Short mmCIF file of C-alpha atoms in Angstrom, two decimals:
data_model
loop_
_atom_site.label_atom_id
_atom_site.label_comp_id
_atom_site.label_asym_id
_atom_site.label_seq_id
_atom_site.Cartn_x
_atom_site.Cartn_y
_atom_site.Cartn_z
CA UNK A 1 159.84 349.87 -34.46
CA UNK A 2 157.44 351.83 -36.96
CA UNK A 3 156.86 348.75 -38.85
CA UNK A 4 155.54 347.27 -35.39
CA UNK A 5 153.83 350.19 -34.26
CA UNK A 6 151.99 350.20 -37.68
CA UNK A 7 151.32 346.80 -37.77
CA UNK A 8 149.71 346.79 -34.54
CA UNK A 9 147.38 349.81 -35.38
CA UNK A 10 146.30 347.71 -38.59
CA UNK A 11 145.49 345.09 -36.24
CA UNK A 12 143.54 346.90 -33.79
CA UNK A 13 141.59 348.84 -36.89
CA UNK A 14 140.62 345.35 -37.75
CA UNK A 15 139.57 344.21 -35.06
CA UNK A 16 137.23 346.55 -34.32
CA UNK A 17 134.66 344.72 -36.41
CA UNK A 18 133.94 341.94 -34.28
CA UNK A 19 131.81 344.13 -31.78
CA UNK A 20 129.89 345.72 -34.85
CA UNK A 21 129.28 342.39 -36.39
CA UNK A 22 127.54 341.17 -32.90
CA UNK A 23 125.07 344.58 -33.22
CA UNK A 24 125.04 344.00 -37.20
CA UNK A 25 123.50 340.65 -36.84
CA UNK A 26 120.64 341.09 -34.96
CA UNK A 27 119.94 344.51 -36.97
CA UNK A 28 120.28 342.10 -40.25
CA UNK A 29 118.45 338.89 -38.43
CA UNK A 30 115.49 341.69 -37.62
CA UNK A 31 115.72 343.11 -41.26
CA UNK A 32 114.89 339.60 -42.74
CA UNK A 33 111.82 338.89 -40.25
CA UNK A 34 110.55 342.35 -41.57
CA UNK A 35 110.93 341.68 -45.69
CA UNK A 36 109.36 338.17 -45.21
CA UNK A 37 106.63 339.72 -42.85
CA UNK A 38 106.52 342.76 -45.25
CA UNK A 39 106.10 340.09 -48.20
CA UNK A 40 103.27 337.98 -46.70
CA UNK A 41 101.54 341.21 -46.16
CA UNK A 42 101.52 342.48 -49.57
CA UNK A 43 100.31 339.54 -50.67
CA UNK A 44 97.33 339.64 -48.92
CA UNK A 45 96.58 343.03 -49.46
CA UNK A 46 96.80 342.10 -53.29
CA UNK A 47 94.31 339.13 -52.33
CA UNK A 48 91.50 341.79 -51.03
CA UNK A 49 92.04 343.87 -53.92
CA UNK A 50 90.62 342.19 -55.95
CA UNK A 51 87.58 342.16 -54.17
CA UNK A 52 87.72 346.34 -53.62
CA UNK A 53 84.98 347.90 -55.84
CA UNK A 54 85.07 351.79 -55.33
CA UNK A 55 85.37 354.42 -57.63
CA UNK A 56 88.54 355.33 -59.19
CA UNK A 57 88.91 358.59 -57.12
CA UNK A 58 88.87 356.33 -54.40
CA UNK A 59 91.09 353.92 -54.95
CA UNK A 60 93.79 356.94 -54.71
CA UNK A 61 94.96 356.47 -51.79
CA UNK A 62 99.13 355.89 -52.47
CA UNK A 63 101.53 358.98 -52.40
CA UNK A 64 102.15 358.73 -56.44
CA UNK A 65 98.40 359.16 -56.90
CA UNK A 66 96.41 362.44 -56.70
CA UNK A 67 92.83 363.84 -58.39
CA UNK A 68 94.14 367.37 -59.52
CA UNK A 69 91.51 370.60 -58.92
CA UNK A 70 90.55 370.28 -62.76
CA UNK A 71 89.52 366.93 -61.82
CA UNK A 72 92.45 365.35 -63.82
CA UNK A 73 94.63 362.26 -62.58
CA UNK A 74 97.99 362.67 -61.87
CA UNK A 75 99.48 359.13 -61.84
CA UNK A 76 103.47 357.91 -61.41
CA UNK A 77 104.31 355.53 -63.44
CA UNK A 78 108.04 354.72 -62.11
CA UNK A 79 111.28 355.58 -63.58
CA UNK A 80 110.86 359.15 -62.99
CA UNK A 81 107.65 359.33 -65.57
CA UNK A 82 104.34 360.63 -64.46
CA UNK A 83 101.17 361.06 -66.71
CA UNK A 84 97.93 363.25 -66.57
CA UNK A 85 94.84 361.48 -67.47
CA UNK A 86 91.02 362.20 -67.52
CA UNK A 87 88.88 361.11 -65.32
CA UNK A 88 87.44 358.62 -67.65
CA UNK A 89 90.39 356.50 -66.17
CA UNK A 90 88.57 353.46 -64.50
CA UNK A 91 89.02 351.69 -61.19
CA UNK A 92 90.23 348.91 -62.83
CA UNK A 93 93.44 350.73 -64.69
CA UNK A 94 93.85 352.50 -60.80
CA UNK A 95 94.31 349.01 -59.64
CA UNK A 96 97.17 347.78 -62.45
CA UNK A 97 99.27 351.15 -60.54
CA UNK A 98 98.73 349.59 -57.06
CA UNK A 99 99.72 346.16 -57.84
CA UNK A 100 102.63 347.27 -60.44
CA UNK A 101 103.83 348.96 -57.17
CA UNK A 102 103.29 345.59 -55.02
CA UNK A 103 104.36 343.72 -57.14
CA UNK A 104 107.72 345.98 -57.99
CA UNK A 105 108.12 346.01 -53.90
CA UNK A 106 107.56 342.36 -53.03
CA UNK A 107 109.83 340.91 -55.46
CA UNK A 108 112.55 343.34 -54.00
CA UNK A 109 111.53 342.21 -50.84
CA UNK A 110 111.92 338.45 -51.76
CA UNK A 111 115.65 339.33 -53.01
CA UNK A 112 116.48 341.73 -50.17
CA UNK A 113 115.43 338.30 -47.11
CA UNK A 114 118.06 335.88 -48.08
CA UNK A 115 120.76 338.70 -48.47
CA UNK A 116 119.78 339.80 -44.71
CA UNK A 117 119.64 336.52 -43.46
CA UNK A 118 122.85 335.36 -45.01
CA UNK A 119 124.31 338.48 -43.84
CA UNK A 120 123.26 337.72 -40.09
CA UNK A 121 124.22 334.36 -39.79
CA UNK A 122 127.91 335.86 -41.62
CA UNK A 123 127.94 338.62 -38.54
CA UNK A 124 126.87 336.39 -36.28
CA UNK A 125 130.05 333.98 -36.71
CA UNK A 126 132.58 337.29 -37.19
CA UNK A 127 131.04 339.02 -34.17
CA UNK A 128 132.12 335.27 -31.53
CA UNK A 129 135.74 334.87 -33.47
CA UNK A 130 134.27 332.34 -35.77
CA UNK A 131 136.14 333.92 -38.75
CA UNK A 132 137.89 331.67 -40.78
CA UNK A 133 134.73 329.18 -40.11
CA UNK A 134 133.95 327.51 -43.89
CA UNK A 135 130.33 328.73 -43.09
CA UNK A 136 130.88 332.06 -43.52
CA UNK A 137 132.29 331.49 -47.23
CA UNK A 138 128.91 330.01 -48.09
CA UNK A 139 127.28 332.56 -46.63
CA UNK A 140 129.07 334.89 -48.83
CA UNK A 141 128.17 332.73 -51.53
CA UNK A 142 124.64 332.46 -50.95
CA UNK A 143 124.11 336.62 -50.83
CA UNK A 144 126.03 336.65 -54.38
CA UNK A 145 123.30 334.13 -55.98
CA UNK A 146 121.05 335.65 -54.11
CA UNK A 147 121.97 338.83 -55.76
CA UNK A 148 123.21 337.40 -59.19
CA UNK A 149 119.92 335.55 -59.74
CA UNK A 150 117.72 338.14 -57.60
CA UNK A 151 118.35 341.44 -59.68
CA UNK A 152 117.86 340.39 -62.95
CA UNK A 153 114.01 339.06 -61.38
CA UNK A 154 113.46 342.51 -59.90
CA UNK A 155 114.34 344.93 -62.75
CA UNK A 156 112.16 342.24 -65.07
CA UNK A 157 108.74 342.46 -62.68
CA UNK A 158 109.61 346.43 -62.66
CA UNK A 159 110.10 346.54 -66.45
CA UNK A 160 106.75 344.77 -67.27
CA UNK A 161 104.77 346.75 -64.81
CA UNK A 162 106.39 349.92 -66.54
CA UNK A 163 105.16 348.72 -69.40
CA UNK A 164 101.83 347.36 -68.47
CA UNK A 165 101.20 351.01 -66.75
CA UNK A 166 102.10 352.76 -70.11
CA UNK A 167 100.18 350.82 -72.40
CA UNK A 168 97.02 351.62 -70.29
CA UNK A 169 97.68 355.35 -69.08
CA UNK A 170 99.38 356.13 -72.82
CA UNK A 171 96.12 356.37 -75.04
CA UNK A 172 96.67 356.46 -79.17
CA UNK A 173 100.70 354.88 -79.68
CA UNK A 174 101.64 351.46 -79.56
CA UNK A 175 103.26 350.37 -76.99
CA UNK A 176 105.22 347.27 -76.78
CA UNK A 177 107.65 345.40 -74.03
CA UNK A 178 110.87 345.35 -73.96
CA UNK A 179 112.63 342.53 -72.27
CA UNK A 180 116.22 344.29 -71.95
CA UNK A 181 118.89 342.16 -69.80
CA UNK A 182 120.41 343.83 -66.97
CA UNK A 183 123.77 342.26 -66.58
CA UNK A 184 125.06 344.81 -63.46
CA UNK A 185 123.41 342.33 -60.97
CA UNK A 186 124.35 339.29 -62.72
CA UNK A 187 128.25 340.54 -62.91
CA UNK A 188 127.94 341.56 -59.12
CA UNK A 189 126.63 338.43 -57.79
CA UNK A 190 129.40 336.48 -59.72
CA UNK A 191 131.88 338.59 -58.06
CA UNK A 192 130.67 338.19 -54.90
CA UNK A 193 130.94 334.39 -55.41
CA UNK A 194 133.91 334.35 -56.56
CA UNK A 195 135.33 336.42 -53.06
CA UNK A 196 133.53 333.77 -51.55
CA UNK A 197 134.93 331.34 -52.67
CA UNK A 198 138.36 332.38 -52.12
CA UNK A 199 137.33 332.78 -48.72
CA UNK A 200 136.56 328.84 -48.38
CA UNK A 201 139.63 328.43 -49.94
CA UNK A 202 141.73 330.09 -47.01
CA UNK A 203 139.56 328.60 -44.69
CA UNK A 204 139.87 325.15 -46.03
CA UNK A 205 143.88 326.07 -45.71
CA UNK A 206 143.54 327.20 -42.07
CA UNK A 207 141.56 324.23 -41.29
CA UNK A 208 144.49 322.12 -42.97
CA UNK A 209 147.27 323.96 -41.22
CA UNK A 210 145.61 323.43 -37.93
CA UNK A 211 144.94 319.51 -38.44
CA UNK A 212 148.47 319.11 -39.69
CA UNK A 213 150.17 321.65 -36.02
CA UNK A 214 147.81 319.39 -33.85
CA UNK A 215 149.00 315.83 -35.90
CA UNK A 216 153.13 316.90 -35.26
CA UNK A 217 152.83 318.65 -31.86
CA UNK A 218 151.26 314.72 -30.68
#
């Protein structure tokens, strides 16, 4: 009897994620319409841009920009780094901070809209019973390329924008890029591609076992 009694409280726990998979969806489906829109609108403010021509004070208009009272620029450079610079810092090296930011954002962006959309379609199908559907193992797979080839892309565009940003702000010292390989990412997304697949497999089984009930109960 406790083996019962536990078994059916692991089944009820479990099934308790088919009504947060039908709210998940459209939370995930709604995320992806916002990184693509987010996206398209980065780009164009990275269009008009380059057709800004202010002075360098005012082009300071992000958070991780500020003129200090000495009239001094206090300017983030990611990672945790910020620099103080002169005022003889031109509108031109202001712009290389706004687009490293862009840049850094929209390529995160472009990872982060597959993932959500995978992820939708993979709640959607949970959320109406559709679990052992072979659909949901490529989704799976999808959100661990997605990830496996994504991450690598993102910490490269934020790694040459660090750099670029240094070797303008940092006056008098050589500064050179460093490529680096990130393999976190790359190790993740395999994982998650491997789970998926192992998912297809035991839906490929289920689907077999089904066929093969229906062909001997005729």
């Amino acid at each position: 009897m406790a083996l019962i009694s536990k078994g059916s409280e692991r089944d009820a726990r479990y099934a308790r994620i088919a009504p947060v998979c039908k709210l998940l969806w459209v939370a995930f489906r709604v995320l992806a319409y916002i990184s693509g829109i987010l996206v398209g609108l980065m780009g164009v403010i990275a269009v008009i841009l380059i057709f800004v021509n202010v002075t360098a004070e005012e082009m300071l208009f992000t958070p991780y920009m500020k003129v200090l009272e000495n009239g001094m620029f206090d300017v983030s450079l990611g990672n945790g780094a910020r620099v103080i610079v002169d005022s003889s810092v031109g509108t031109a090296s202001i712009k290389g901070t706004v687009y490293a930011g862009l840049f850094t954002l929209m390529a995160g962006l472009a990872v982060c809209m597959p993932v959500f959309h995978f992820l939708s379609k993979l709640m959607k199908n949970v959320g109406a019973g559709k679990v052992l559907s072979e659909e949901n193992a490529a989704c799976v797979n999808y959100i661990g390329m997605a990830i496996m080839l994504g991450n690598p892309f993102v910490l490269l565009v934020q790694r040459f924008f660090n750099y670029k940003l240094m070797s303008i702000f940092i006056k008098n010292t050589e500064v050179k890029f460093d490529f680096g390989i990130d393999l976190f990412g790359f190790i993740l997304g395999l994982l998650i591609i491997l789970i998926g697949t192992i998912y297809g497999y035991a839906c490929n089984l289920h689907r077999e076992e089904t066929a093969l009930v229906v062909r001997d109960s005729r």
